[in-house]
PDB file of C-alpha atoms in Angstrom:
ATOM      1  CA  MET A   1     -17.336  -1.787 -21.172  1.00  0.00           C
ATOM      2  CA  SER A   2     -13.551  -1.316 -21.225  1.00  0.00           C
ATOM      3  CA  CYS A   3     -11.612  -0.549 -18.045  1.00  0.00           C
ATOM      4  CA  ARG A   4     -10.724   2.870 -19.444  1.00  0.00           C
ATOM      5  CA  THR A   5     -14.389   3.686 -20.100  1.00  0.00           C
ATOM      6  CA  SER A   6     -15.349   2.328 -16.688  1.00  0.00           C
ATOM      7  CA  LEU A   7     -12.734   4.564 -15.096  1.00  0.00           C
ATOM      8  CA  SER A   8     -14.154   7.620 -16.862  1.00  0.00           C
ATOM      9  CA  VAL A   9     -17.622   6.829 -15.549  1.00  0.00           C
ATOM     10  CA  VAL A  10     -16.392   6.277 -11.990  1.00  0.00           C
ATOM     11  CA  LEU A  11     -14.313   9.459 -12.030  1.00  0.00           C
ATOM     12  CA  ALA A  12     -17.287  11.491 -13.201  1.00  0.00           C
ATOM     13  CA  GLU A  13     -19.981   9.931 -11.042  1.00  0.00           C
ATOM     14  CA  VAL A  14     -18.241   8.883  -7.815  1.00  0.00           C
ATOM     15  CA  VAL A  15     -14.673  10.129  -7.386  1.00  0.00           C
ATOM     16  CA  GLY A  16     -15.558  13.792  -7.844  1.00  0.00           C
ATOM     17  CA  LEU A  17     -17.985  13.686  -4.916  1.00  0.00           C
ATOM     18  CA  ALA A  18     -15.487  11.746  -2.824  1.00  0.00           C
ATOM     19  CA  ALA A  19     -12.885  14.424  -3.592  1.00  0.00           C
ATOM     20  CA  GLU A  20     -15.101  17.113  -2.088  1.00  0.00           C
ATOM     21  CA  ARG A  21     -15.477  15.136   1.109  1.00  0.00           C
ATOM     22  CA  ALA A  22     -11.778  14.228   1.243  1.00  0.00           C
ATOM     23  CA  SER A  23     -10.526  17.778   0.801  1.00  0.00           C
ATOM     24  CA  GLY A  24     -13.290  19.463   2.782  1.00  0.00           C
ATOM     25  CA  GLU A  25     -13.842  17.031   5.641  1.00  0.00           C
ATOM     26  CA  GLY A  26     -10.686  14.893   5.557  1.00  0.00           C
ATOM     27  CA  ARG A  27     -12.853  11.843   4.899  1.00  0.00           C
ATOM     28  CA  PHE A  28     -11.248   8.764   3.354  1.00  0.00           C
ATOM     29  CA  PRO A  29     -12.648   8.247  -0.189  1.00  0.00           C
ATOM     30  CA  ARG A  30     -14.193   4.860   0.572  1.00  0.00           C
ATOM     31  CA  ASP A  31     -16.950   5.218  -2.014  1.00  0.00           C
ATOM     32  CA  ALA A  32     -14.379   6.015  -4.695  1.00  0.00           C
ATOM     33  CA  VAL A  33     -12.174   3.039  -3.804  1.00  0.00           C
ATOM     34  CA  SER A  34     -15.163   0.678  -3.750  1.00  0.00           C
ATOM     35  CA  ALA A  35     -16.367   1.948  -7.126  1.00  0.00           C
ATOM     36  CA  LEU A  36     -12.882   1.580  -8.609  1.00  0.00           C
ATOM     37  CA  GLY A  37     -12.810  -1.986  -7.319  1.00  0.00           C
ATOM     38  CA  ARG A  38     -16.112  -2.810  -8.989  1.00  0.00           C
ATOM     39  CA  ALA A  39     -14.853  -1.241 -12.230  1.00  0.00           C
ATOM     40  CA  GLY A  40     -11.813  -3.552 -12.256  1.00  0.00           C
ATOM     41  CA  VAL A  41      -9.278  -0.813 -11.525  1.00  0.00           C
ATOM     42  CA  LEU A  42      -7.874  -2.362  -8.335  1.00  0.00           C
ATOM     43  CA  GLY A  43      -7.134  -5.540 -10.294  1.00  0.00           C
ATOM     44  CA  LEU A  44      -5.759  -3.684 -13.314  1.00  0.00           C
ATOM     45  CA  THR A  45      -2.192  -4.992 -12.902  1.00  0.00           C
ATOM     46  CA  VAL A  46      -2.957  -8.506 -11.643  1.00  0.00           C
ATOM     47  CA  ALA A  47      -2.197 -11.237 -14.192  1.00  0.00           C
ATOM     48  CA  ARG A  48      -5.072 -12.277 -16.445  1.00  0.00           C
ATOM     49  CA  GLU A  49      -4.768 -15.886 -15.332  1.00  0.00           C
ATOM     50  CA  PHE A  50      -5.965 -14.731 -11.907  1.00  0.00           C
ATOM     51  CA  GLY A  51      -8.785 -12.671 -13.364  1.00  0.00           C
ATOM     52  CA  GLY A  52      -6.957  -9.356 -13.440  1.00  0.00           C
ATOM     53  CA  GLY A  53      -6.439  -6.901 -16.250  1.00  0.00           C
ATOM     54  CA  GLY A  54      -2.890  -8.027 -16.981  1.00  0.00           C
ATOM     55  CA  PHE A  55      -1.702  -4.456 -17.539  1.00  0.00           C
ATOM     56  CA  GLY A  56       1.607  -2.919 -16.495  1.00  0.00           C
ATOM     57  CA  LEU A  57       3.139   0.201 -15.043  1.00  0.00           C
ATOM     58  CA  ALA A  58       2.300   2.493 -17.966  1.00  0.00           C
ATOM     59  CA  GLU A  59      -1.416   1.770 -17.665  1.00  0.00           C
ATOM     60  CA  ALA A  60      -1.332   2.113 -13.877  1.00  0.00           C
ATOM     61  CA  ALA A  61       0.426   5.479 -14.215  1.00  0.00           C
ATOM     62  CA  ASP A  62      -2.269   6.663 -16.620  1.00  0.00           C
ATOM     63  CA  VAL A  63      -4.976   5.682 -14.118  1.00  0.00           C
ATOM     64  CA  VAL A  64      -3.182   7.486 -11.279  1.00  0.00           C
ATOM     65  CA  ALA A  65      -2.703  10.645 -13.379  1.00  0.00           C
ATOM     66  CA  ARG A  66      -6.354  10.751 -14.442  1.00  0.00           C
ATOM     67  CA  THR A  67      -7.498  10.149 -10.876  1.00  0.00           C
ATOM     68  CA  ALA A  68      -5.166  12.799  -9.448  1.00  0.00           C
ATOM     69  CA  ARG A  69      -6.854  15.456 -11.586  1.00  0.00           C
ATOM     70  CA  VAL A  70     -10.113  14.675  -9.796  1.00  0.00           C
ATOM     71  CA  CYS A  71      -9.083  13.527  -6.288  1.00  0.00           C
ATOM     72  CA  PRO A  72      -5.493  13.630  -4.999  1.00  0.00           C
ATOM     73  CA  ALA A  73      -6.414  11.462  -1.993  1.00  0.00           C
ATOM     74  CA  THR A  74      -7.753   8.650  -4.177  1.00  0.00           C
ATOM     75  CA  ALA A  75      -4.692   8.931  -6.422  1.00  0.00           C
ATOM     76  CA  ALA A  76      -2.413   8.526  -3.388  1.00  0.00           C
ATOM     77  CA  VAL A  77      -4.341   5.424  -2.341  1.00  0.00           C
ATOM     78  CA  LEU A  78      -4.030   3.926  -5.833  1.00  0.00           C
ATOM     79  CA  THR A  79      -0.309   4.725  -5.904  1.00  0.00           C
ATOM     80  CA  SER A  80       0.233   2.731  -2.723  1.00  0.00           C
ATOM     81  CA  HIS A  81      -2.030  -0.097  -3.892  1.00  0.00           C
ATOM     82  CA  PHE A  82      -0.450  -0.538  -7.330  1.00  0.00           C
ATOM     83  CA  ALA A  83       3.075  -0.498  -5.857  1.00  0.00           C
ATOM     84  CA  ALA A  84       2.133  -3.179  -3.330  1.00  0.00           C
ATOM     85  CA  VAL A  85       0.435  -5.288  -5.999  1.00  0.00           C
ATOM     86  CA  ALA A  86       3.628  -5.076  -8.081  1.00  0.00           C
ATOM     87  CA  ALA A  87       5.446  -6.905  -5.276  1.00  0.00           C
ATOM     88  CA  VAL A  88       2.655  -9.478  -4.970  1.00  0.00           C
ATOM     89  CA  GLU A  89       2.742 -10.135  -8.715  1.00  0.00           C
ATOM     90  CA  TRP A  90       6.527 -10.433  -8.711  1.00  0.00           C
ATOM     91  CA  CYS A  91       6.434 -13.175  -6.065  1.00  0.00           C
ATOM     92  CA  GLY A  92       3.145 -14.809  -6.994  1.00  0.00           C
ATOM     93  CA  GLY A  93       1.074 -17.150  -4.926  1.00  0.00           C
ATOM     94  CA  SER A  94      -0.257 -14.618  -2.444  1.00  0.00           C
ATOM     95  CA  TRP A  95      -3.740 -15.187  -1.075  1.00  0.00           C
ATOM     96  CA  VAL A  96      -4.757 -11.621  -1.948  1.00  0.00           C
ATOM     97  CA  ARG A  97      -4.680 -11.868  -5.745  1.00  0.00           C
ATOM     98  CA  GLU A  98      -8.152 -13.284  -6.280  1.00  0.00           C
ATOM     99  CA  GLU A  99      -9.588 -10.858  -3.745  1.00  0.00           C
ATOM    100  CA  ILE A 100      -7.976  -7.942  -5.564  1.00  0.00           C
ATOM    101  CA  THR A 101      -9.319  -9.020  -8.932  1.00  0.00           C
ATOM    102  CA  ALA A 102     -12.776  -9.411  -7.389  1.00  0.00           C
ATOM    103  CA  GLY A 103     -12.589  -5.697  -6.589  1.00  0.00           C
ATOM    104  CA  ARG A 104     -12.930  -6.064  -2.850  1.00  0.00           C
ATOM    105  CA  HIS A 105      -9.335  -5.836  -1.665  1.00  0.00           C
ATOM    106  CA  LEU A 106      -7.138  -2.762  -1.226  1.00  0.00           C
ATOM    107  CA  VAL A 107      -3.447  -3.275  -0.414  1.00  0.00           C
ATOM    108  CA  GLY A 108      -1.205  -0.718   1.293  1.00  0.00           C
ATOM    109  CA  LEU A 109       2.488  -0.340   2.052  1.00  0.00           C
ATOM    110  CA  ALA A 110       3.888  -0.481   5.591  1.00  0.00           C
ATOM    111  CA  LEU A 111       7.596   0.050   5.010  1.00  0.00           C
ATOM    112  CA  SER A 112       9.023   3.268   6.496  1.00  0.00           C
ATOM    113  CA  GLU A 113       9.939   3.230  10.140  1.00  0.00           C
ATOM    114  CA  ASP A 114       9.852   5.826  12.874  1.00  0.00           C
ATOM    115  CA  GLY A 115      12.842   7.130  14.744  1.00  0.00           C
ATOM    116  CA  PRO A 116      16.640   6.850  14.374  1.00  0.00           C
ATOM    117  CA  CYS A 117      18.349   3.497  14.578  1.00  0.00           C
ATOM    118  CA  GLY A 118      21.743   3.744  12.954  1.00  0.00           C
ATOM    119  CA  PRO A 119      22.545   3.367   9.243  1.00  0.00           C
ATOM    120  CA  GLY A 120      19.525   3.089   7.033  1.00  0.00           C
ATOM    121  CA  ALA A 121      17.002   4.214   9.658  1.00  0.00           C
ATOM    122  CA  GLY A 122      13.947   5.691   8.003  1.00  0.00           C
ATOM    123  CA  ASP A 123      14.974   4.188   4.659  1.00  0.00           C
ATOM    124  CA  PRO A 124      12.353   1.605   3.634  1.00  0.00           C
ATOM    125  CA  TYR A 125      14.998  -0.212   1.584  1.00  0.00           C
ATOM    126  CA  GLY A 126      17.626  -0.322   4.339  1.00  0.00           C
ATOM    127  CA  PRO A 127      17.916  -2.209   7.652  1.00  0.00           C
ATOM    128  CA  SER A 128      14.633  -2.697   9.480  1.00  0.00           C
ATOM    129  CA  ARG A 129      13.828  -2.125  13.137  1.00  0.00           C
ATOM    130  CA  SER A 130      10.691  -4.249  12.951  1.00  0.00           C
ATOM    131  CA  ALA A 131      11.140  -7.714  14.426  1.00  0.00           C
ATOM    132  CA  ALA A 132       9.721 -11.054  13.284  1.00  0.00           C
ATOM    133  CA  THR A 133       9.704 -14.140  15.518  1.00  0.00           C
ATOM    134  CA  ARG A 134       8.327 -17.516  14.486  1.00  0.00           C
ATOM    135  CA  PHE A 135       6.456 -19.933  16.762  1.00  0.00           C
ATOM    136  CA  ALA A 136       5.552 -23.090  14.810  1.00  0.00           C
ATOM    137  CA  ASP A 137       3.217 -21.854  12.042  1.00  0.00           C
ATOM    138  CA  VAL A 138       2.673 -18.391  13.508  1.00  0.00           C
ATOM    139  CA  VAL A 139       4.871 -15.302  13.212  1.00  0.00           C
ATOM    140  CA  ALA A 140       4.837 -12.386  15.643  1.00  0.00           C
ATOM    141  CA  LEU A 141       5.552  -9.054  13.937  1.00  0.00           C
ATOM    142  CA  ARG A 142       6.498  -6.135  16.133  1.00  0.00           C
ATOM    143  CA  GLY A 143       7.255  -2.577  15.036  1.00  0.00           C
ATOM    144  CA  ARG A 144       5.991   0.838  14.063  1.00  0.00           C
ATOM    145  CA  LYS A 145       5.511   2.086  10.501  1.00  0.00           C
ATOM    146  CA  ARG A 146       5.027   5.728   9.566  1.00  0.00           C
ATOM    147  CA  GLU A 147       3.332   7.565   6.706  1.00  0.00           C
ATOM    148  CA  VAL A 148       1.051   4.670   5.907  1.00  0.00           C
ATOM    149  CA  VAL A 149      -1.503   5.662   3.259  1.00  0.00           C
ATOM    150  CA  ALA A 150      -5.013   4.254   3.826  1.00  0.00           C
ATOM    151  CA  ALA A 151      -4.146   3.431   7.426  1.00  0.00           C
ATOM    152  CA  GLY A 152      -7.163   1.756   8.973  1.00  0.00           C
ATOM    153  CA  GLU A 153      -8.817   1.515   5.553  1.00  0.00           C
ATOM    154  CA  ALA A 154      -6.837  -1.007   3.488  1.00  0.00           C
ATOM    155  CA  ASP A 155      -7.587  -4.732   3.612  1.00  0.00           C
ATOM    156  CA  SER A 156      -3.973  -5.895   3.855  1.00  0.00           C
ATOM    157  CA  TYR A 157      -0.514  -4.359   4.083  1.00  0.00           C
ATOM    158  CA  LEU A 158       2.897  -5.100   2.655  1.00  0.00           C
ATOM    159  CA  TRP A 159       4.962  -5.102   5.866  1.00  0.00           C
ATOM    160  CA  SER A 160       8.768  -5.253   6.099  1.00  0.00           C
ATOM    161  CA  SER A 161      10.762  -6.721   8.980  1.00  0.00           C
ATOM    162  CA  ARG A 162      14.126  -8.138   9.872  1.00  0.00           C
ATOM    163  CA  PRO A 163      14.533 -11.719   8.620  1.00  0.00           C
ATOM    164  CA  LEU A 164      13.555 -14.660  10.764  1.00  0.00           C
ATOM    165  CA  ALA A 165      17.022 -16.149  10.300  1.00  0.00           C
ATOM    166  CA  GLY A 166      20.110 -13.960  10.439  1.00  0.00           C
ATOM    167  CA  PRO A 167      20.595 -10.224  10.952  1.00  0.00           C
ATOM    168  CA  ASP A 168      20.875  -9.126   7.321  1.00  0.00           C
ATOM    169  CA  GLY A 169      18.272  -8.314   4.718  1.00  0.00           C
ATOM    170  CA  LEU A 170      14.534  -7.688   4.859  1.00  0.00           C
ATOM    171  CA  THR A 171      11.540  -9.984   4.827  1.00  0.00           C
ATOM    172  CA  LEU A 172       8.136  -8.990   3.440  1.00  0.00           C
ATOM    173  CA  TRP A 173       4.740 -10.068   4.702  1.00  0.00           C
ATOM    174  CA  VAL A 174       1.183  -9.545   3.459  1.00  0.00           C
ATOM    175  CA  VAL A 175      -0.530  -8.739   6.756  1.00  0.00           C
ATOM    176  CA  PRO A 176      -4.345  -8.959   6.912  1.00  0.00           C
ATOM    177  CA  ALA A 177      -5.957  -5.784   8.195  1.00  0.00           C
ATOM    178  CA  GLN A 178      -8.069  -7.762  10.649  1.00  0.00           C
ATOM    179  CA  ALA A 179      -4.992  -9.154  12.409  1.00  0.00           C
ATOM    180  CA  ARG A 180      -5.335  -8.516  16.133  1.00  0.00           C
ATOM    181  CA  GLU A 181      -3.145  -5.860  17.755  1.00  0.00           C
ATOM    182  CA  LEU A 182      -2.620  -3.985  14.500  1.00  0.00           C
ATOM    183  CA  PHE A 183      -3.306  -0.485  15.759  1.00  0.00           C
ATOM    184  CA  VAL A 184      -4.033   2.750  13.890  1.00  0.00           C
ATOM    185  CA  PRO A 185      -4.498   6.102  15.700  1.00  0.00           C
ATOM    186  CA  ALA A 186      -8.031   7.457  15.632  1.00  0.00           C
ATOM    187  CA  ARG A 187      -6.791  10.541  13.807  1.00  0.00           C
ATOM    188  CA  PRO A 188      -4.400  10.484  10.832  1.00  0.00           C
ATOM    189  CA  ASP A 189      -0.976  11.880  11.721  1.00  0.00           C
ATOM    190  CA  GLY A 190       1.186  11.235   8.691  1.00  0.00           C
ATOM    191  CA  GLY A 191       0.555  14.022   6.214  1.00  0.00           C
ATOM    192  CA  GLY A 192      -0.204  13.099   2.615  1.00  0.00           C
ATOM    193  CA  PRO A 193      -3.182  14.489   0.721  1.00  0.00           C
ATOM    194  CA  ARG A 194      -6.087  15.384   2.977  1.00  0.00           C
ATOM    195  CA  GLY A 195      -8.426  12.417   3.196  1.00  0.00           C
ATOM    196  CA  SER A 196      -5.809   9.816   2.233  1.00  0.00           C
ATOM    197  CA  GLY A 197      -5.803   8.371   5.755  1.00  0.00           C
ATOM    198  CA  THR A 198      -2.033   8.648   6.091  1.00  0.00           C
ATOM    199  CA  ALA A 199      -1.010   7.653   9.619  1.00  0.00           C
ATOM    200  CA  THR A 200       1.389   5.617  11.756  1.00  0.00           C
ATOM    201  CA  LEU A 201       0.753   1.884  12.092  1.00  0.00           C
ATOM    202  CA  TYR A 202       1.644  -0.052  15.242  1.00  0.00           C
ATOM    203  CA  ALA A 203       2.188  -3.794  15.716  1.00  0.00           C
ATOM    204  CA  ASP A 204       2.806  -4.777  19.325  1.00  0.00           C
ATOM    205  CA  PRO A 205       2.943  -7.592  18.294  1.00  0.00           C
ATOM    206  CA  VAL A 206       0.701  -8.784  15.482  1.00  0.00           C
ATOM    207  CA  LEU A 207       0.322 -12.548  15.013  1.00  0.00           C
ATOM    208  CA  VAL A 208       0.033 -13.774  11.414  1.00  0.00           C
ATOM    209  CA  PRO A 209       0.272 -17.171   9.705  1.00  0.00           C
ATOM    210  CA  ALA A 210       3.813 -17.934   8.587  1.00  0.00           C
ATOM    211  CA  ASP A 211       2.601 -18.482   5.030  1.00  0.00           C
ATOM    212  CA  VAL A 212       1.798 -14.783   4.528  1.00  0.00           C
ATOM    213  CA  MET A 213       5.530 -14.252   3.916  1.00  0.00           C
ATOM    214  CA  LEU A 214       6.029 -12.755   0.452  1.00  0.00           C
ATOM    215  CA  GLY A 215       9.056 -14.217  -1.307  1.00  0.00           C
ATOM    216  CA  ARG A 216      11.878 -15.754   0.661  1.00  0.00           C
ATOM    217  CA  ASP A 217      13.097 -14.896   4.130  1.00  0.00           C
ATOM    218  CA  GLY A 218      15.671 -12.119   3.809  1.00  0.00           C
ATOM    219  CA  GLY A 219      14.841 -11.438   0.158  1.00  0.00           C
ATOM    220  CA  GLY A 220      12.587  -8.429   0.632  1.00  0.00           C
ATOM    221  CA  ARG A 221      15.100  -5.721  -0.197  1.00  0.00           C
ATOM    222  CA  GLU A 222      15.520  -7.063  -3.730  1.00  0.00           C
ATOM    223  CA  ILE A 223      11.748  -6.997  -4.216  1.00  0.00           C
ATOM    224  CA  LEU A 224      11.492  -3.444  -2.917  1.00  0.00           C
ATOM    225  CA  LEU A 225      14.319  -2.140  -5.087  1.00  0.00           C
ATOM    226  CA  SER A 226      13.381  -4.002  -8.262  1.00  0.00           C
ATOM    227  CA  ARG A 227       9.590  -3.633  -8.103  1.00  0.00           C
ATOM    228  CA  VAL A 228       8.143  -1.384  -5.421  1.00  0.00           C
ATOM    229  CA  ARG A 229      10.541   1.545  -5.713  1.00  0.00           C
ATOM    230  CA  PRO A 230      10.347   1.888  -9.535  1.00  0.00           C
ATOM    231  CA  TRP A 231       6.560   1.702  -9.420  1.00  0.00           C
ATOM    232  CA  LEU A 232       6.331   4.317  -6.673  1.00  0.00           C
ATOM    233  CA  LEU A 233       8.632   6.692  -8.525  1.00  0.00           C
ATOM    234  CA  GLU A 234       6.703   6.375 -11.774  1.00  0.00           C
ATOM    235  CA  LEU A 235       3.273   6.543 -10.196  1.00  0.00           C
ATOM    236  CA  GLU A 236       4.084   9.565  -8.075  1.00  0.00           C
ATOM    237  CA  ALA A 237       5.579  11.302 -11.104  1.00  0.00           C
ATOM    238  CA  ALA A 238       2.322  10.606 -12.975  1.00  0.00           C
ATOM    239  CA  ALA A 239       0.283  12.115 -10.161  1.00  0.00           C
ATOM    240  CA  ASP A 240       2.632  15.107  -9.910  1.00  0.00           C
ATOM    241  CA  SER A 241       2.300  15.791 -13.617  1.00  0.00           C
ATOM    242  CA  ALA A 242      -1.473  15.940 -13.273  1.00  0.00           C
ATOM    243  CA  LEU A 243      -1.435  18.477 -10.452  1.00  0.00           C
ATOM    244  CA  PRO A 244      -0.294  22.087 -10.221  1.00  0.00           C
ATOM    245  CA  GLY A 245       2.127  22.792  -7.395  1.00  0.00           C
ATOM    246  CA  PRO A 246       3.609  20.230  -4.931  1.00  0.00           C
ATOM    247  CA  GLY A 247       3.228  16.502  -5.537  1.00  0.00           C
ATOM    248  CA  LEU A 248       1.334  13.975  -3.512  1.00  0.00           C
ATOM    249  CA  GLY A 249       4.279  13.266  -1.227  1.00  0.00           C
ATOM    250  CA  VAL A 250       3.881   9.475  -1.137  1.00  0.00           C
ATOM    251  CA  GLY A 251       7.061   8.553  -2.979  1.00  0.00           C
ATOM    252  CA  PRO A 252       9.999   6.534  -1.683  1.00  0.00           C
ATOM    253  CA  GLY A 253      12.274   9.270  -0.363  1.00  0.00           C
ATOM    254  CA  PRO A 254      15.763   8.088  -1.353  1.00  0.00           C
ATOM    255  CA  GLY A 255      16.797   9.651  -4.628  1.00  0.00           C
ATOM    256  CA  ARG A 256      13.742  11.895  -4.760  1.00  0.00           C
ATOM    257  CA  GLY A 257      13.842  15.563  -3.910  1.00  0.00           C
ATOM    258  CA  ARG A 258      10.238  15.845  -2.822  1.00  0.00           C
ATOM    259  CA  GLY A 259       8.061  13.086  -1.483  1.00  0.00           C
ATOM    260  CA  ARG A 260       8.755  10.917   1.513  1.00  0.00           C
ATOM    261  CA  ALA A 261       9.527   7.308   2.130  1.00  0.00           C
ATOM    262  CA  PRO A 262       6.493   5.056   1.847  1.00  0.00           C
ATOM    263  CA  GLY A 263       5.106   3.790   5.092  1.00  0.00           C
ATOM    264  CA  THR A 264       1.925   3.000   3.298  1.00  0.00           C
ATOM    265  CA  GLY A 265      -0.099   0.300   4.893  1.00  0.00           C
ATOM    266  CA  SER A 266      -2.347   0.132   7.870  1.00  0.00           C
ATOM    267  CA  GLY A 267      -3.956  -1.955  10.461  1.00  0.00           C
ATOM    268  CA  GLY A 268      -7.507  -3.037  10.989  1.00  0.00           C
ATOM    269  CA  ARG A 269     -10.225  -0.685   9.910  1.00  0.00           C
ATOM    270  CA  ARG A 270     -10.572   2.522  11.838  1.00  0.00           C
ATOM    271  CA  GLU A 271     -13.802   2.766  13.787  1.00  0.00           C
TER     272      GLU A 271
END
């Protein structure tokens, strides 16, 4: 069965029911995400050599548009996931790729920050307030990220911080959801489609292995601008085109009239 046919089956048999619960009860569409994983959708854009579909942005946008017609919350989750995977694919070597292609790993974005802090504050592509400090092979990440889609539901998060060395630039990390001291409020507080689990994510601090750094220290802004931002813009536009009225509001803010900066990413699973 092709991925496109599998998607049609999942949309008809699982996502529609999840949409009712998401919109009516504010429940995260876990069943829909799990079914999409089993159908190969979460691994759609991972390279074939790692077991993924090997598809690109156009195919991901088609999936998001088709999903948005059935469940806006699930479409918002896929938007965040595909944008994060684009960064992982660009850098390569991340531990999450095989898990994604196996259909059991959802990635989120934890980029936008809360509160004013001079030039670039609130801009996920500008200077970061989040700190990173290395102790041997462990890094302590400290900060607060807002508007994180799938907060408390994703399996890992693309997290941005100040570099380990020097004041300039950004560094990206793939933070496991089970990392201790990664805190998500019990109730979502970040807007987004009802049921998308959009909330603020706190790290105070979170300890992660140093090798979860994505790319080079200080090189994160280039990855965000060249990969994550274009994917978010295109994917949100695809979702918007599938829906009447306002869009999903998960886009990257700068240069976009509607939609907000992505904080997408979250801590350990919400109880």
